Coordinates of C-alpha atoms and ligand atoms in Angstrom, one line a residue:
Chain J
M1 CA 313.2 298.0 123.5
I2 CA 310.1 299.7 124.8
G3 CA 306.8 298.0 125.4
I4 CA 303.6 300.0 125.2
R5 CA 300.1 299.2 126.4
I6 CA 297.1 301.2 125.1
H7 CA 293.9 301.3 127.0
G8 CA 290.7 302.3 125.2
R9 CA 287.1 301.5 124.5
G10 CA 285.7 299.8 121.5
G11 CA 285.2 302.6 118.9
Q12 CA 288.0 304.8 120.1
G13 CA 290.5 303.1 117.9
A14 CA 293.1 301.6 120.3
V15 CA 293.9 298.9 117.8
T16 CA 294.4 301.5 115.0
A17 CA 296.6 303.6 117.4
S18 CA 298.8 300.5 118.0
R19 CA 299.2 299.9 114.3
L20 CA 299.9 303.6 113.6
L21 CA 302.6 303.7 116.3
A22 CA 304.2 300.6 115.0
D23 CA 304.0 301.7 111.4
A24 CA 305.4 305.2 112.1
S25 CA 308.3 303.7 114.1
F26 CA 309.1 301.4 111.3
R27 CA 309.3 304.3 108.9
D28 CA 311.8 305.9 111.3
G29 CA 314.0 302.8 110.8
K30 CA 313.1 300.9 113.9
F31 CA 311.6 297.5 114.3
S32 CA 308.1 297.3 115.7
Q33 CA 305.1 295.1 116.4
A34 CA 301.5 295.8 117.1
I35 CA 299.3 293.3 119.1
P36 CA 295.6 293.8 119.3
M37 CA 293.9 291.9 122.1
Y38 CA 290.6 290.7 120.8
G39 CA 287.9 290.0 123.3
T40 CA 284.2 290.7 122.5
E41 CA 285.1 294.3 121.8
R42 CA 281.8 296.0 121.9
R43 CA 281.7 299.7 121.1
G44 CA 282.2 301.4 124.5
A45 CA 283.6 298.3 126.3
P46 CA 287.2 298.5 127.7
L47 CA 289.9 296.9 125.6
V48 CA 293.7 296.9 125.3
A49 CA 296.3 296.7 122.5
Y50 CA 300.1 296.5 122.7
V51 CA 303.1 297.8 120.8
R52 CA 306.8 297.0 120.9
I53 CA 309.5 299.2 119.4
D54 CA 313.2 298.3 119.2
D55 CA 316.4 299.0 117.3
V56 CA 316.8 295.3 116.5
R57 CA 314.3 292.8 115.2
V58 CA 311.5 292.1 117.7
R59 CA 311.4 288.4 118.5
E60 CA 309.0 288.4 121.4
R61 CA 305.5 287.2 120.6
E62 CA 303.7 287.4 124.0
L63 CA 301.7 290.3 125.4
V64 CA 303.6 293.2 127.0
H65 CA 303.2 292.4 130.7
E66 CA 305.5 295.2 132.0
P67 CA 305.1 298.2 129.7
D68 CA 307.4 301.2 129.7
V69 CA 304.6 303.4 128.5
V70 CA 300.9 303.2 129.0
I71 CA 298.5 305.2 126.9
V72 CA 295.0 305.8 128.1
L73 CA 292.5 306.9 125.4
D74 CA 289.5 307.4 127.7
P75 CA 289.4 309.8 130.6
L76 CA 287.2 307.6 132.7
L77 CA 288.9 304.3 132.2
S78 CA 291.4 304.9 134.9
K79 CA 288.5 305.0 137.4
E80 CA 287.5 301.5 136.3
Q81 CA 290.8 299.7 135.8
S82 CA 294.2 299.9 137.3
V83 CA 295.7 301.3 134.1
A84 CA 299.2 301.6 135.7
S85 CA 299.2 297.9 136.6
G86 CA 302.6 296.4 135.5
L87 CA 304.0 299.8 134.4
K88 CA 307.8 299.7 135.0
K89 CA 309.4 301.9 137.7
G90 CA 310.1 305.3 136.1
G91 CA 307.6 304.3 133.3
L92 CA 305.4 306.9 131.6
L93 CA 301.6 307.2 131.7
I94 CA 300.0 309.3 129.0
L95 CA 296.5 310.0 130.0
N96 CA 293.6 311.6 128.0
S97 CA 292.4 313.9 130.8
K98 CA 291.5 317.5 131.4
L99 CA 293.4 317.4 134.7
P100 CA 297.0 318.5 135.0
P101 CA 299.3 315.6 135.8
E102 CA 299.8 316.8 139.4
K103 CA 296.1 316.2 140.0
V104 CA 296.0 312.7 138.6
E105 CA 295.3 310.3 141.5
I106 CA 297.3 307.4 140.1
A107 CA 300.2 306.4 142.5
G108 CA 303.6 304.9 141.9
D109 CA 307.2 305.7 141.0
I110 CA 306.0 306.7 137.5
K111 CA 305.8 309.8 135.4
I112 CA 302.6 311.3 134.0
A113 CA 301.7 313.5 131.1
T114 CA 298.1 314.5 130.2
V115 CA 296.3 315.9 127.2
D116 CA 292.6 316.6 126.7
A117 CA 292.4 314.4 123.6
T118 CA 288.6 314.2 123.8
K119 CA 288.4 317.9 123.3
I120 CA 290.9 317.9 120.5
A121 CA 289.1 315.0 118.8
L122 CA 285.7 316.7 119.1
E123 CA 287.1 319.9 117.7
T124 CA 289.2 318.5 114.8
L125 CA 287.3 315.3 113.9
K126 CA 283.9 316.3 115.4
R127 CA 283.8 312.8 117.0
P128 CA 285.2 311.6 120.3
I129 CA 287.7 309.2 118.6
T130 CA 290.9 309.9 120.5
N131 CA 293.3 307.4 119.0
T132 CA 295.2 309.7 116.6
A133 CA 294.8 312.7 118.8
I134 CA 297.0 311.1 121.5
L135 CA 299.8 310.1 119.1
G136 CA 301.1 313.6 118.9
A137 CA 301.3 313.6 122.7
F138 CA 303.3 310.3 122.6
S139 CA 305.7 311.7 120.1
K140 CA 306.4 314.8 122.2
S141 CA 306.7 313.0 125.5
V142 CA 308.7 310.0 124.4
G143 CA 310.7 311.7 121.6
Y144 CA 309.7 309.4 118.8
P145 CA 308.2 308.4 116.3
T146 CA 308.8 311.6 114.4
M147 CA 305.7 313.6 113.5
E148 CA 306.6 313.2 109.8
S149 CA 306.4 309.4 110.1
I150 CA 303.1 309.6 112.0
E151 CA 301.7 311.8 109.3
K152 CA 302.7 309.3 106.6
S153 CA 301.2 306.4 108.5
I154 CA 298.0 308.4 109.0
R155 CA 297.8 309.3 105.3
K156 CA 298.2 305.7 104.4
Q157 CA 295.5 304.5 106.9
F158 CA 293.1 307.3 106.2
P159 CA 293.5 308.7 102.7
G160 CA 291.9 312.1 101.9
R161 CA 290.1 314.5 104.1
V162 CA 289.8 312.2 107.1
G163 CA 293.6 311.8 107.1
E164 CA 294.1 315.6 107.1
M165 CA 291.7 316.0 110.0
N166 CA 293.6 313.4 112.0
I167 CA 296.9 315.1 111.2
A168 CA 295.5 318.3 112.6
A169 CA 294.6 316.4 115.7
I170 CA 298.1 315.0 116.2
H171 CA 299.6 318.4 115.9
R172 CA 297.3 319.9 118.4
S173 CA 298.1 317.1 120.9
Y174 CA 301.8 317.6 120.3
E175 CA 301.4 321.3 121.2
E176 CA 298.9 320.8 124.1
V177 CA 300.3 317.8 126.0
T178 CA 301.6 318.8 129.4
P179 CA 305.3 318.4 130.4
V180 CA 306.1 314.9 131.8
V181 CA 306.1 315.1 135.6
Q182 CA 306.8 312.6 138.4
A183 CA 303.5 311.2 139.9
T184 CA 302.4 313.2 143.0
H185 CA 301.1 310.1 144.8
T186 CA 304.2 308.0 145.4
E187 CA 303.0 304.8 147.1
P188 CA 303.8 302.0 144.8
V189 CA 301.0 300.6 142.6
V190 CA 299.2 298.1 144.7
E191 CA 296.0 297.3 142.9
E192 CA 296.4 294.0 141.2
S193 CA 293.1 293.8 139.4
D194 CA 293.3 292.1 136.0
I195 CA 293.3 294.0 132.9
A196 CA 289.7 293.2 131.8
V197 CA 288.4 293.3 128.3
G198 CA 284.7 293.4 127.6
G199 CA 282.7 290.2 127.7
Y200 CA 279.1 288.9 127.8
G201 CA 276.5 289.2 130.4
V202 CA 275.3 291.8 132.9
L203 CA 277.4 294.7 134.0
K204 CA 277.1 296.7 137.2
D205 CA 277.7 300.2 136.1
V206 CA 278.4 301.5 132.6
S207 CA 278.5 305.3 133.5
S208 CA 282.1 305.4 132.3
W209 CA 281.1 304.3 128.8
R210 CA 279.5 307.8 128.2
V211 CA 281.2 310.7 126.5
F212 CA 277.9 312.6 126.6
T213 CA 275.2 312.3 129.2
P214 CA 271.5 312.8 128.5
I215 CA 269.7 315.2 130.9
I216 CA 265.9 315.5 130.8
D217 CA 264.2 318.8 131.2
L218 CA 261.0 317.6 132.9
D219 CA 259.3 321.0 132.6
K220 CA 259.2 320.5 128.8
C221 CA 258.5 316.8 128.8
T222 CA 255.1 315.8 127.4
G223 CA 255.2 312.3 128.8
C224 CA 255.2 310.6 125.4
R225 CA 257.3 307.6 126.5
S226 CA 259.5 307.6 123.4
C227 CA 262.8 307.8 125.4
W228 CA 261.6 305.1 127.7
L229 CA 260.5 302.9 124.8
F230 CA 263.6 303.1 122.7
C231 CA 266.4 302.9 125.4
P232 CA 268.1 299.6 124.7
E233 CA 269.4 299.4 128.3
T234 CA 266.2 300.2 130.2
A235 CA 268.2 303.1 131.7
I236 CA 265.0 305.2 131.5
Q237 CA 262.4 304.2 134.1
W238 CA 258.8 305.3 134.0
K239 CA 257.9 306.8 137.4
D240 CA 254.7 308.9 138.2
D241 CA 254.1 309.2 134.4
R242 CA 257.5 310.8 133.9
P243 CA 260.8 309.5 132.6
E244 CA 263.7 309.1 135.1
I245 CA 267.2 308.2 134.0
E246 CA 269.1 305.6 136.0
Y247 CA 272.6 306.8 135.1
H248 CA 274.5 303.6 136.1
K249 CA 272.7 301.9 133.2
C250 CA 273.1 304.6 130.6
K251 CA 275.8 304.1 128.0
G252 CA 275.3 307.5 126.4
C253 CA 274.2 306.2 123.1
G254 CA 272.0 309.3 122.4
I255 CA 269.0 307.4 121.1
C256 CA 266.7 309.1 123.7
V257 CA 268.1 312.5 122.8
E258 CA 267.4 311.8 119.1
E259 CA 263.9 310.3 119.6
C260 CA 262.5 312.9 122.0
P261 CA 259.9 314.7 119.8
V262 CA 260.0 317.9 121.8
K263 CA 263.8 317.9 122.1
C264 CA 263.8 318.3 125.8
I265 CA 266.7 315.9 126.5
A266 CA 270.1 317.7 126.5
F267 CA 273.3 315.8 125.7
E268 CA 276.2 317.2 127.6
R269 CA 279.8 316.3 128.0
V270 CA 280.2 315.7 131.7
V271 CA 283.3 317.2 133.2
V272 CA 285.6 314.7 134.8
Chain W
M1 CA 246.6 288.4 111.9
S2 CA 248.1 290.7 114.5
E3 CA 245.9 293.4 116.1
R4 CA 247.2 296.9 116.2
I5 CA 248.1 298.2 119.7
N6 CA 249.1 301.7 120.9
R7 CA 252.0 302.8 123.0
L8 CA 250.0 302.7 126.2
Q9 CA 249.4 299.0 125.6
I10 CA 253.1 298.2 125.6
P11 CA 253.8 296.2 128.8
M12 CA 255.7 298.2 131.5
E13 CA 257.4 295.1 133.0
E14 CA 261.1 294.7 131.9
L15 CA 262.4 291.2 131.5
T16 CA 265.9 292.2 130.5
I17 CA 268.6 292.4 133.2
T18 CA 270.6 295.5 132.4
P19 CA 273.0 297.1 131.7
G20 CA 274.2 294.4 129.3
S21 CA 277.4 294.2 127.3
A22 CA 276.1 295.2 123.8
C23 CA 277.5 298.3 122.1
Q24 CA 276.1 301.7 122.7
G25 CA 273.0 302.1 120.5
C26 CA 272.7 298.4 119.7
G27 CA 269.5 297.6 117.8
A28 CA 269.6 294.0 118.8
A29 CA 269.7 294.8 122.5
L30 CA 266.5 296.8 122.0
A31 CA 265.0 294.0 120.0
A32 CA 265.6 291.5 122.8
R33 CA 264.1 294.0 125.3
L34 CA 260.9 294.5 123.3
V35 CA 260.5 290.9 122.4
F36 CA 260.7 289.6 125.9
K37 CA 258.4 292.4 127.3
A38 CA 255.7 290.9 125.0
I39 CA 256.6 287.2 125.5
G40 CA 256.5 287.7 129.3
P41 CA 258.1 285.7 132.1
N42 CA 256.5 282.3 131.3
A43 CA 259.1 281.2 128.8
I44 CA 262.3 279.4 128.2
R45 CA 264.8 281.2 126.0
H46 CA 267.6 279.5 124.1
R47 CA 270.6 280.9 122.5
I48 CA 273.1 280.0 119.8
P49 CA 276.4 282.0 119.3
C50 CA 275.8 285.7 118.5
C51 CA 276.4 289.2 119.8
P52 CA 275.5 289.9 123.4
D53 CA 272.1 291.5 122.9
S54 CA 270.2 291.7 126.2
T55 CA 270.2 289.1 128.9
T56 CA 266.7 288.2 130.2
A57 CA 265.3 286.7 133.3
H58 CA 264.4 283.4 131.7
P59 CA 265.8 279.9 132.0
S60 CA 268.1 279.6 129.1
A61 CA 270.7 277.3 127.5
N62 CA 273.3 277.9 124.9
S63 CA 274.0 275.5 122.1
V64 CA 275.8 275.5 118.7
F65 CA 274.4 277.1 115.6
E66 CA 273.6 273.9 113.9
S67 CA 271.3 272.6 116.7
G68 CA 269.1 275.6 117.4
G69 CA 266.0 273.9 115.9
A70 CA 266.7 270.6 117.7
M71 CA 267.3 272.3 121.1
L72 CA 264.0 274.1 120.8
T73 CA 262.2 271.0 119.7
G74 CA 263.6 269.0 122.6
T75 CA 262.5 271.6 125.1
W76 CA 259.0 271.8 123.7
R77 CA 258.6 268.0 123.6
G78 CA 259.9 267.8 127.2
L79 CA 257.4 270.5 128.4
K80 CA 254.6 268.6 126.7
A81 CA 255.6 265.4 128.3
I82 CA 255.3 267.0 131.8
G83 CA 252.1 268.8 130.9
R84 CA 253.6 272.4 130.9
T85 CA 252.2 273.4 127.5
D86 CA 251.6 276.9 128.9
V87 CA 255.4 277.7 128.6
Q88 CA 256.6 279.5 125.4
V89 CA 259.7 278.1 123.9
V90 CA 261.8 280.8 122.3
G91 CA 264.9 280.8 120.3
F92 CA 266.5 284.3 120.0
F93 CA 269.1 284.0 117.2
G94 CA 271.2 286.1 114.9
D95 CA 270.7 286.2 111.1
G96 CA 273.8 284.1 110.7
G97 CA 272.0 281.4 112.8
T98 CA 268.7 281.7 110.9
Y99 CA 269.7 282.4 107.3
D100 CA 272.9 280.3 107.1
I101 CA 274.5 278.1 109.7
G102 CA 271.5 277.0 111.7
F103 CA 269.1 276.8 108.7
Q104 CA 268.9 273.1 108.3
S105 CA 267.7 272.3 111.9
L106 CA 265.3 275.2 111.8
S107 CA 263.9 274.1 108.4
A108 CA 263.4 270.6 109.9
A109 CA 261.6 272.0 112.9
A110 CA 259.4 274.1 110.7
E111 CA 258.7 271.0 108.6
R112 CA 257.6 269.1 111.7
N113 CA 255.7 272.2 112.8
E114 CA 257.1 272.2 116.3
N115 CA 255.3 274.5 118.8
I116 CA 258.2 276.9 119.2
W117 CA 259.2 280.5 118.5
V118 CA 262.2 281.4 116.3
I119 CA 263.0 285.0 116.6
T120 CA 265.8 286.5 114.6
K121 CA 267.5 289.8 115.3
D122 CA 268.7 290.6 111.8
N123 CA 271.7 292.9 111.8
E124 CA 272.6 291.7 108.3
A125 CA 276.0 290.1 109.1
Y126 CA 278.0 288.0 111.5
M127 CA 278.6 290.9 113.9
N128 CA 279.9 289.1 116.9
T129 CA 283.0 287.9 115.1
G130 CA 283.6 291.3 113.4
N131 CA 281.1 291.8 110.6
Q132 CA 281.5 289.0 108.1
R133 CA 278.8 288.8 105.4
S134 CA 275.9 286.4 105.9
G135 CA 272.9 285.4 103.7
A136 CA 271.2 288.4 105.3
T137 CA 273.7 291.0 104.1
P138 CA 272.2 293.2 101.4
I139 CA 273.7 293.5 98.0
F140 CA 276.7 295.9 97.7
A141 CA 277.2 296.2 101.5
R142 CA 280.8 296.3 102.6
T143 CA 281.7 293.8 105.3
S144 CA 285.0 292.4 106.4
T145 CA 284.7 289.5 104.0
T146 CA 283.1 291.5 101.1
P147 CA 285.5 294.5 101.2
V148 CA 285.6 297.3 98.7
G149 CA 288.5 296.7 96.4
S150 CA 289.5 298.1 93.0
V151 CA 287.5 295.4 91.1
I152 CA 284.8 294.0 93.4
K153 CA 283.1 296.4 95.7
G154 CA 281.1 295.0 98.5
K155 CA 278.8 291.9 98.5
Q156 CA 277.7 290.8 95.0
M157 CA 274.7 288.7 96.0
R158 CA 271.2 289.7 97.1
K159 CA 269.8 289.2 100.5
K160 CA 267.9 286.0 101.0
K161 CA 264.1 286.4 101.2
I162 CA 264.1 284.4 104.4
A163 CA 260.4 285.1 105.4
K164 CA 259.2 283.7 102.1
I165 CA 261.5 280.8 102.4
F166 CA 260.0 279.8 105.7
A167 CA 256.5 280.7 104.6
A168 CA 257.0 278.0 101.9
H169 CA 257.3 275.5 104.7
G170 CA 253.6 276.2 105.3
I171 CA 254.3 277.3 109.0
P172 CA 251.3 278.8 110.9
Y173 CA 252.9 282.3 111.4
I174 CA 255.8 284.3 110.1
A175 CA 256.2 288.0 110.3
T176 CA 258.8 290.7 109.7
T177 CA 259.1 293.7 112.0
S178 CA 261.6 296.3 113.1
V179 CA 262.9 297.9 116.3
G180 CA 261.8 301.2 114.8
Y181 CA 258.1 300.1 115.1
P182 CA 257.8 298.6 118.6
E183 CA 253.9 298.6 118.5
D184 CA 254.1 296.4 115.4
L185 CA 256.7 294.2 116.9
I186 CA 254.7 293.6 120.1
A187 CA 251.4 293.2 118.3
K188 CA 253.0 290.4 116.3
I189 CA 254.3 288.6 119.4
N190 CA 250.8 289.0 121.0
Y191 CA 249.3 287.3 118.0
G192 CA 251.9 284.6 117.8
K193 CA 251.3 283.7 121.5
T194 CA 247.8 282.6 120.5
V195 CA 249.1 280.3 117.7
E196 CA 250.1 276.7 118.2
G197 CA 252.9 275.5 116.0
F198 CA 256.0 277.0 114.4
K199 CA 256.2 280.8 114.8
M200 CA 258.8 283.1 113.4
L201 CA 259.7 286.7 113.6
I202 CA 262.5 288.5 111.7
I203 CA 263.4 291.8 113.3
Q204 CA 265.4 294.4 111.5
S205 CA 268.0 295.4 114.2
P206 CA 270.4 298.1 113.0
C207 CA 274.0 297.7 114.1
P208 CA 275.9 301.1 114.4
V209 CA 279.2 299.3 114.4
G210 CA 278.8 297.1 111.3
W211 CA 276.6 299.4 109.3
R212 CA 278.8 302.3 110.3
Y213 CA 276.5 305.1 111.4
D214 CA 276.3 307.0 114.7
G215 CA 274.6 304.9 117.4
S216 CA 272.1 307.6 118.3
K217 CA 270.5 307.1 114.9
T218 CA 269.6 303.4 115.4
I219 CA 265.8 304.1 115.5
A220 CA 266.0 306.6 112.6
M221 CA 267.8 304.0 110.5
A222 CA 265.3 301.3 111.3
R223 CA 262.4 303.6 110.3
L224 CA 264.1 304.7 107.1
G225 CA 264.5 301.0 106.2
V226 CA 260.8 300.6 106.5
Q227 CA 259.8 303.9 104.9
T228 CA 262.0 303.3 101.8
G229 CA 260.5 299.8 101.3
I230 CA 263.8 298.1 101.9
W231 CA 262.5 296.5 105.0
P232 CA 258.7 295.9 104.5
L233 CA 256.6 294.9 107.5
F234 CA 254.3 292.0 106.7
E235 CA 252.9 288.8 108.1
I236 CA 252.0 285.4 106.5
I237 CA 249.7 282.8 108.0
D238 CA 249.8 279.1 107.1
G239 CA 252.2 279.9 104.4
E240 CA 249.5 281.7 102.5
K241 CA 247.3 284.4 104.0
F242 CA 249.1 287.7 103.6
K243 CA 249.0 291.2 105.1
L244 CA 251.3 294.2 104.6
N245 CA 251.3 296.1 107.8
Y246 CA 252.8 299.4 106.7
K247 CA 251.6 301.0 103.5
P248 CA 252.7 304.6 103.1
R249 CA 251.1 306.5 100.1
E250 CA 254.6 306.9 98.7
L251 CA 257.9 305.2 99.6
K252 CA 261.0 307.4 100.3
P253 CA 263.9 307.0 97.8
V254 CA 266.3 304.3 98.9
T255 CA 269.2 306.8 99.1
E256 CA 267.7 308.2 102.3
Y257 CA 268.4 304.9 103.9
L258 CA 271.7 304.0 102.1
K259 CA 273.5 307.4 102.3
P260 CA 273.8 307.7 106.1
Q261 CA 275.4 304.2 106.3
A262 CA 279.1 304.1 105.6
R263 CA 278.9 300.4 104.6
F264 CA 277.2 301.7 101.4
R265 CA 279.5 304.7 100.9
H266 CA 281.1 303.4 97.8
L267 CA 277.9 302.8 95.9
T268 CA 277.7 304.1 92.3
D269 CA 274.6 305.6 90.8
E270 CA 274.1 302.3 89.0
N271 CA 274.3 300.4 92.2
I272 CA 271.7 302.6 93.7
S273 CA 269.3 302.4 90.8
L274 CA 269.6 298.6 91.0
I275 CA 268.6 298.6 94.6
Q276 CA 265.8 301.1 93.8
E277 CA 264.5 298.9 91.1
D278 CA 264.7 295.7 93.2
T279 CA 262.8 297.5 96.0
A280 CA 260.1 298.9 93.7
K281 CA 259.5 295.5 92.1
E282 CA 259.3 293.7 95.5
W283 CA 257.0 296.4 96.8
E284 CA 254.6 296.0 93.9
T285 CA 254.5 292.2 94.6
L286 CA 253.8 292.9 98.2
L287 CA 251.0 295.4 97.4
K288 CA 249.5 292.8 95.1
S289 CA 249.7 290.1 97.7
D290 CA 248.1 292.4 100.2
E291 CA 245.2 293.1 97.8
L292 CA 244.7 289.4 97.2
G293 CA 245.3 288.5 100.8
R294 CA 247.6 285.7 99.5
V295 CA 251.4 285.7 99.3
L296 CA 253.0 285.9 95.9
L297 CA 256.6 285.1 95.4
Ligands
TPP301 C1 279.7 276.6 113.3 C2 280.3 277.8 113.8 N1 280.9 278.7 113.0 C3 281.4 279.9 113.4 C4 281.2 280.2 114.7 C5 281.8 281.5 115.2 N2 280.8 282.5 115.5 C6 280.3 282.8 116.7 S1 279.2 284.1 116.8 C7 279.3 284.2 115.1 C8 278.5 285.3 114.5 C9 277.0 285.2 114.6 O1 276.4 286.0 113.7 P1 274.8 286.2 113.8 O2 274.1 284.9 113.9 O3 274.4 287.0 112.6 O4 274.6 287.0 115.2 P2 275.3 288.4 115.5 O5 276.6 288.2 116.1 O6 275.2 289.2 114.3 O7 274.3 288.9 116.6 C10 280.2 283.3 114.6 C11 280.5 283.3 113.1 C12 280.6 279.3 115.6 N3 280.4 279.6 116.9 N4 280.1 278.1 115.1
SF4_302 S1 271.7 307.8 126.1 FE1 271.1 305.7 125.4 S2 271.5 304.4 127.2 FE2 271.4 306.5 127.9 S3 269.3 306.8 128.6 FE3 269.4 307.5 126.5 S4 268.8 305.8 125.2 FE4 269.3 305.0 127.2
SF4_303 S1 260.9 311.5 124.8 FE1 261.0 313.6 125.6 S2 258.9 314.3 125.8 FE2 258.8 312.1 125.5 S3 258.8 311.2 127.6 FE3 260.9 311.3 127.0 S4 261.7 313.3 127.7 FE4 259.4 313.4 127.8
SF4_304 S1 278.3 294.7 117.0 FE1 276.3 295.5 116.4 S2 274.8 293.9 116.9 FE2 276.7 293.4 118.0 S3 276.5 294.3 120.0 FE3 277.5 295.8 118.8 S4 275.9 297.1 117.9 FE4 274.9 295.2 118.7
MG305 MG1 274.0 289.1 112.6

């Protein structure tokens, strides 16, 4: 049996990814199980889902505490949470990242493969929803489920044009995922922070929620206050009659970009 | 009636403690921010279960849906007993709380004309628990409990006219507003702060997750709701005196509001004409009310 933990953010489709993996494995003749972990899963907030795949009926009902494979759908999550926590010795980490696996600063006796799933999703789906994009990388690095079965599961979940776009995404990630390599940093995983899911209340820094970052061109700004007025998170402060973004409060929703009447706020994908 | 303000009259002070845990582009998080800017610091804010909009720097307690009205009543009576009638007592609730589960205790508090605020961020469903339909969900909208199947497609009942329902209690002030019109929203709170008795505000608060559109379009969606007449901005005093606050020469067709939201994606042309007719009929009643200065049902 293998156990899988999927880290994502609300809106990236971690729960759907877990279902698709389980469904495709079942089509391949295996037994499988998908477990969503429901918190108050706000769009952008970190969350996890689990999958089990086995050749015999899966009897376990608890969460997967020591996964064989961890999938990370968001490039910045690994900066916020110890995504490798509990990962078995020799286990595999599949990261959505622009970095080659050798440059990934996650330590342990683990293997790593990376794929720029955000880029693939933006190009094939036109939206940064990385859940299907990463499944091709999983199939290539782990050896199953077969791409045919993943395709069938996707067509069932997303009939029509959306399904075909997602299928294009899995094929690209199958091609573009790096080979699996041993983690360069070898010290065992020591961080023991809990796997947190989103909750209520006040947060310290939501920078990592952003896919795109608003950048104001003050030379063109007319001082109309729209961006300040409509930011739900008060991330835009009003200083000396000009807007100033406090980036630790910015979730990258894009409202300010949309509302600026002179279009002087750019929305850029920040390289990480 | 509320007095128009301009953007420069919007208070600079922020009462919200951010960043909060609402989704990216959450209309309700902005609603809370704007409301409490205008309410100011001298208030007690109570909550009942709902999505995490924006936390504010006010003393606050949480209770159950059913006792929102009772909790606000107790707080106001207590303040009165100790001579602190300067403090505003505010309930900031979801539509599920106001239209459905908490309705009875709010109705009772309205009947007694308690000196409290009931402010509703209306995102047209039970969003915190995953988009179940509420009495505020519009007709034909897809939610998790009104799915689109082969026979029945989306919710089959109309949205409750909650403002008129509460107006029928004869309360001193009730108004509708929208996060797309912050000047209107703040002007209405400014007016309500001068009124003693039961005050209510229903705020259209688009939810990108439940309504299924891109979060950057929250304000655009709110404005389209108002400009198509689906979400009219009005105020009613003493259950009678009426004013329509936004009167464009011509309303936009409802499709401009419906089309960008995937919760309405399955609508047929017939469905759309029904919504268009409903909207036109209600708009006519509102215009007539505005002319008379008296609310018509
Ligand atoms: C009596 C009762 N029923 C159900 C619930 C579960 N519940 C918690 S929050 C919520 C949704 C609230 O919806 P709404 O008031 O519209 O606020 P929103 O989440 O949309 O902001 C529900 C159903 C509860 N807490 N109490
Ligand atoms: S992107 Fe959203 S959260 Fe960030 S500053 Fe703009 S409006 Fe505020
Ligand atoms: S919306 Fe644009 S023009 Fe207006 S204050 Fe913000 S950056 Fe300047
Ligand atoms: S589900 Fe909707 S209302 Fe709730 S926090 Fe998210 S965007 Fe806001
Ligand atoms: Mg609601």
